Coordinates of C-alpha atoms in Angstrom, one line a residue:
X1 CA 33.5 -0.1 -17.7
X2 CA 33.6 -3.9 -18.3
X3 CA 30.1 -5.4 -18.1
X4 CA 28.9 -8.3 -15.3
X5 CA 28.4 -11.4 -16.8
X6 CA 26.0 -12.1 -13.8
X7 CA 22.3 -10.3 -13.8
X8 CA 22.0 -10.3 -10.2
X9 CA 19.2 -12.2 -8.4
X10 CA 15.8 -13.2 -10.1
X11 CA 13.3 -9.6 -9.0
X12 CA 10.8 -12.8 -9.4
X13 CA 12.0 -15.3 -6.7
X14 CA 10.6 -15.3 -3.9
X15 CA 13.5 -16.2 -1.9
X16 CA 16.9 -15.6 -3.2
X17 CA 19.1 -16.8 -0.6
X18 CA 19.4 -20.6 -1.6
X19 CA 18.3 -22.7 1.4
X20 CA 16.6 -19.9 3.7
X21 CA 13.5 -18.7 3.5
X22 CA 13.2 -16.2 6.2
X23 CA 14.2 -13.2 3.6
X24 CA 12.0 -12.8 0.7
X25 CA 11.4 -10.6 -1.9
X26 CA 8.5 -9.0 -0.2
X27 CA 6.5 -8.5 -3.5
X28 CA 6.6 -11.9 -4.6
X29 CA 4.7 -13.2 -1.7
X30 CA 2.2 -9.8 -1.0
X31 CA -1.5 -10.7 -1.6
X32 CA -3.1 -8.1 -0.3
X33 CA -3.9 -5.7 -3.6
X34 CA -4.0 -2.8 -1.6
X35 CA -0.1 -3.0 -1.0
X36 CA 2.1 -2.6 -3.5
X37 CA 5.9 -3.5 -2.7
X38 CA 8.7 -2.3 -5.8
X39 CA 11.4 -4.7 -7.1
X40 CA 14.3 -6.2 -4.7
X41 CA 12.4 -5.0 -1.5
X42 CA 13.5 -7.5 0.7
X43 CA 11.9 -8.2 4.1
X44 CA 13.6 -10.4 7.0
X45 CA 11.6 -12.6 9.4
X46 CA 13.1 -14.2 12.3
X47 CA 9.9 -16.3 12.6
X48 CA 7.8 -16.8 9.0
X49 CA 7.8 -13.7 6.1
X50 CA 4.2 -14.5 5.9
X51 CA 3.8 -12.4 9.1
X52 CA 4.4 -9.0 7.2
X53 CA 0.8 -8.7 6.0
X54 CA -0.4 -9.8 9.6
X55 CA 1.8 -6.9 10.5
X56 CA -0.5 -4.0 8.1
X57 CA -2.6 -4.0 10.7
X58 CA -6.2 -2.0 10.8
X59 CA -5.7 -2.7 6.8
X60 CA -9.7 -2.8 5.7
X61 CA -11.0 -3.0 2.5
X62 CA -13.6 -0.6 2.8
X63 CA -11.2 2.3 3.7
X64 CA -9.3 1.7 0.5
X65 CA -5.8 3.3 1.7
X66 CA -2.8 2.6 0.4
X67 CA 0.4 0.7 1.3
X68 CA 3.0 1.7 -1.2
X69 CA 6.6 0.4 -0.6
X70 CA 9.4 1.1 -3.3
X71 CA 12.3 -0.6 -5.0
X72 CA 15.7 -1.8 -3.0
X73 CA 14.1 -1.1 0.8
X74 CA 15.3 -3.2 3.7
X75 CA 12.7 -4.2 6.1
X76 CA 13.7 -5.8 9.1
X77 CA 11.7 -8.4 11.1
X78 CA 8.9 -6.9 13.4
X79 CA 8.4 -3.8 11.0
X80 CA 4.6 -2.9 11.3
X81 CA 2.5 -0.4 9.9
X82 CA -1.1 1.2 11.5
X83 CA -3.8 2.3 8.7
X84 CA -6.3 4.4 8.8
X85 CA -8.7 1.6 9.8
X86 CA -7.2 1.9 13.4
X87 CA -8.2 5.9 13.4
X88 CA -10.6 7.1 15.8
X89 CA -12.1 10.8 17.2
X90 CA -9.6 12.6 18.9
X91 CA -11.7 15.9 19.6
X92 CA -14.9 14.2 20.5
X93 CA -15.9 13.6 23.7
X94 CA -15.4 10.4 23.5
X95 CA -12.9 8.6 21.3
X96 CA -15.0 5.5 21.6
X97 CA -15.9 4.1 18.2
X98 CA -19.9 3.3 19.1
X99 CA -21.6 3.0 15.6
X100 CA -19.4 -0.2 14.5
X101 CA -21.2 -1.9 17.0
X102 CA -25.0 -1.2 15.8
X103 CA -28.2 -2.1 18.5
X104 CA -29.1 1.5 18.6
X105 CA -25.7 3.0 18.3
X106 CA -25.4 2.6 14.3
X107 CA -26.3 6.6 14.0
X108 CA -23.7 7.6 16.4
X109 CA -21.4 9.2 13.4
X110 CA -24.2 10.1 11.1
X111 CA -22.7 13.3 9.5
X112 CA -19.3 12.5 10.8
X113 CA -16.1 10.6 9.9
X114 CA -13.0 9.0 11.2
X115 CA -9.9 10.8 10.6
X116 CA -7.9 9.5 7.2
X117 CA -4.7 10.4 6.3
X118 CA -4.3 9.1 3.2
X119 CA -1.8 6.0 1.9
X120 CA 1.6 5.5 3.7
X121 CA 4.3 5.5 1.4
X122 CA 8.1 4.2 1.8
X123 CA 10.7 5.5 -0.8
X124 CA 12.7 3.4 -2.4
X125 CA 16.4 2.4 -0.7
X126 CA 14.4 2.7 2.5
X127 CA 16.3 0.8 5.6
X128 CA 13.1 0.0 8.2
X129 CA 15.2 -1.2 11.3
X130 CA 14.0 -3.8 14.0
X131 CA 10.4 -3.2 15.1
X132 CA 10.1 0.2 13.8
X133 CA 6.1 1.1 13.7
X134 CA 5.2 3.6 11.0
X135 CA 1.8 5.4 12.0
X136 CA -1.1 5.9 9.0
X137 CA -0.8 8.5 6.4
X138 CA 3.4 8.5 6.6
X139 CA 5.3 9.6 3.6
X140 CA 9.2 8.0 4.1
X141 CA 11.4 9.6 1.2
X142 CA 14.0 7.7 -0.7
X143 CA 17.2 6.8 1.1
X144 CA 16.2 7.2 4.9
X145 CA 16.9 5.1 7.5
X146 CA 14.7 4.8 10.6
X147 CA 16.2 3.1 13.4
X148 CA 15.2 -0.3 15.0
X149 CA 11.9 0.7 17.5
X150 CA 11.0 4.0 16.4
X151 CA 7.4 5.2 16.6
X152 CA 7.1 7.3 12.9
X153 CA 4.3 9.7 13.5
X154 CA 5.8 12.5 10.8
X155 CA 6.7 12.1 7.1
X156 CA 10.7 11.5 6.9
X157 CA 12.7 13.6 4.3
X158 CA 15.1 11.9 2.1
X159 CA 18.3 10.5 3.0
X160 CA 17.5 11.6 6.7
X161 CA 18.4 9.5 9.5
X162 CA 15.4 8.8 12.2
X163 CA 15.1 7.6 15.7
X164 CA 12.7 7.4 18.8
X165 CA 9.5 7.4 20.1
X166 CA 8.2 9.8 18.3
X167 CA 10.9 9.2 15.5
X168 CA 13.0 12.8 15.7
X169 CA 15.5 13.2 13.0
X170 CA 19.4 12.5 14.6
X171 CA 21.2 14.0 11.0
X172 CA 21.2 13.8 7.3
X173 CA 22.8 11.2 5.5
X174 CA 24.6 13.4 3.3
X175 CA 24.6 17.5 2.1
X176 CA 21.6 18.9 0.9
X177 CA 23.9 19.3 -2.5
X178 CA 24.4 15.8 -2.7
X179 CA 20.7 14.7 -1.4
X180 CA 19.4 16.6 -4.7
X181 CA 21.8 14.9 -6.9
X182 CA 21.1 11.6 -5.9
X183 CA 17.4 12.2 -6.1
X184 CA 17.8 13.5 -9.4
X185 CA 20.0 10.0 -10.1
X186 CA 17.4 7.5 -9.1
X187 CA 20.0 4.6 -9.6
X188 CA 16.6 2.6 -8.4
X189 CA 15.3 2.6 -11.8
X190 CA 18.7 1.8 -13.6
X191 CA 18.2 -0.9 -15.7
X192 CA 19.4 -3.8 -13.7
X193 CA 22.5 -4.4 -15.6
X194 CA 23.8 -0.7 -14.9
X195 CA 22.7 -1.5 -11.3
X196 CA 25.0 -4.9 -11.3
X197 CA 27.8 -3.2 -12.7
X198 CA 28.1 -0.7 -10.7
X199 CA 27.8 -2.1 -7.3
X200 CA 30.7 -2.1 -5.8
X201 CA 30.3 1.4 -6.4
X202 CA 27.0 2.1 -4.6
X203 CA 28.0 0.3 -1.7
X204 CA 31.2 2.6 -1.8
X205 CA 31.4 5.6 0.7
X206 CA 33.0 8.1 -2.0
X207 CA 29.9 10.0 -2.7
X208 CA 31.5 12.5 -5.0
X209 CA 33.7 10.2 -7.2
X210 CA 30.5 8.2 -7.7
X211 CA 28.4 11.0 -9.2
X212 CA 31.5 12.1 -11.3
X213 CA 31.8 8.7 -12.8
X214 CA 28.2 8.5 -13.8

């Protein structure tokens, strides 16, 4: 196979579409040390890519959970994700969230705690459509697709397709043959060389002629 003489964009630039600024590579930009965003992530902003950490919302500091987001995931404007911060009692009495206020009510969850369902974590080749919300705790595997204004509430398997309010699953992407085989490829971590020349080929539709040629 003949080599690129081009590298492909700059992982490092911040916006790699000369003259617009309203797609960035999300990592470049992320100042928020609790979320951690992999290589050529992109995320697309019809207003300012500076709202995506406005959009991590109930996000506190003392709750230490985790946003994790992999390599090559395509997040599209309005994407939001709830943390654990915005969890309160569901089989209390009252879900009302008294001690934060204090003045006699600081002793309210003595002995208790809010639920926490650990850090939410996006695959890598992820494609987060149009105001999709993803709820805390979420694992989204490698590949999936979730559809513009779905509610995820449920970890998504790889290469699976998603959609709704809760997000339901509408099909796999591919068989679970070829699923394990591309897991098992991680073309993600390719050096970015191997990723430039083959292209045209991951953006191809013949699946099995791919994974024969590699």
């Amino acid at each position: 196979m003949r080599t690129n003489p081009m590298p492909g964009p700059d992982k490092n630039e911040s916006f790699p579409l000369l003259n617009h600024n309203k797609l960035c590579f999300l990592k470049n930009i992320i100042t928020n040390p609790n979320i951690e965003v992999g290589d050529y992530t992109y995320y697309d902003d019809l207003e300012d890519v500076y709202n995506f950490e406005k959009n991590v919302k109930y996000h506190f500091d003392f709750i230490g959970d985790k946003l994790i987001i992999g390599k090559f995931c395509m997040i599209a404007s309005g994407v939001s994700f709830i943390m654990n911060g915005g969890n309160h009692l569901s089989t209390s009495i009252s879900a009302y969230p008294f001690a934060i206020f204090g003045r006699g009510w600081e002793k309210a969850m003595k002995g208790k705690s809010y639920p926490y369902k650990g850090d939410t974590i996006v695959g890598n080749d992820v494609w987060l459509g149009h105001k999709v919300r993803v709820m805390p705790g979420v694992k989204i595997g490698d590949g999936a697709i979730i559809a513009s204004h779905s509610v995820v509430t449920a970890d998504v398997p790889p290469y699976a397709m998603v959609g709704g309010n809760p997000a339901k699953l509408i099909r796999k992407r591919f068989s679970d043959s070829t699923i394990t085989r591309l897991l098992e490829l991680k073309w993600w971590n390719w050096p970015i060389q191997k990723i430039t020349d083959n292209a045209h080929l991951l953006t191809g539709d013949d699946i099995e002629g791919f994974l024969k040629e590699l």
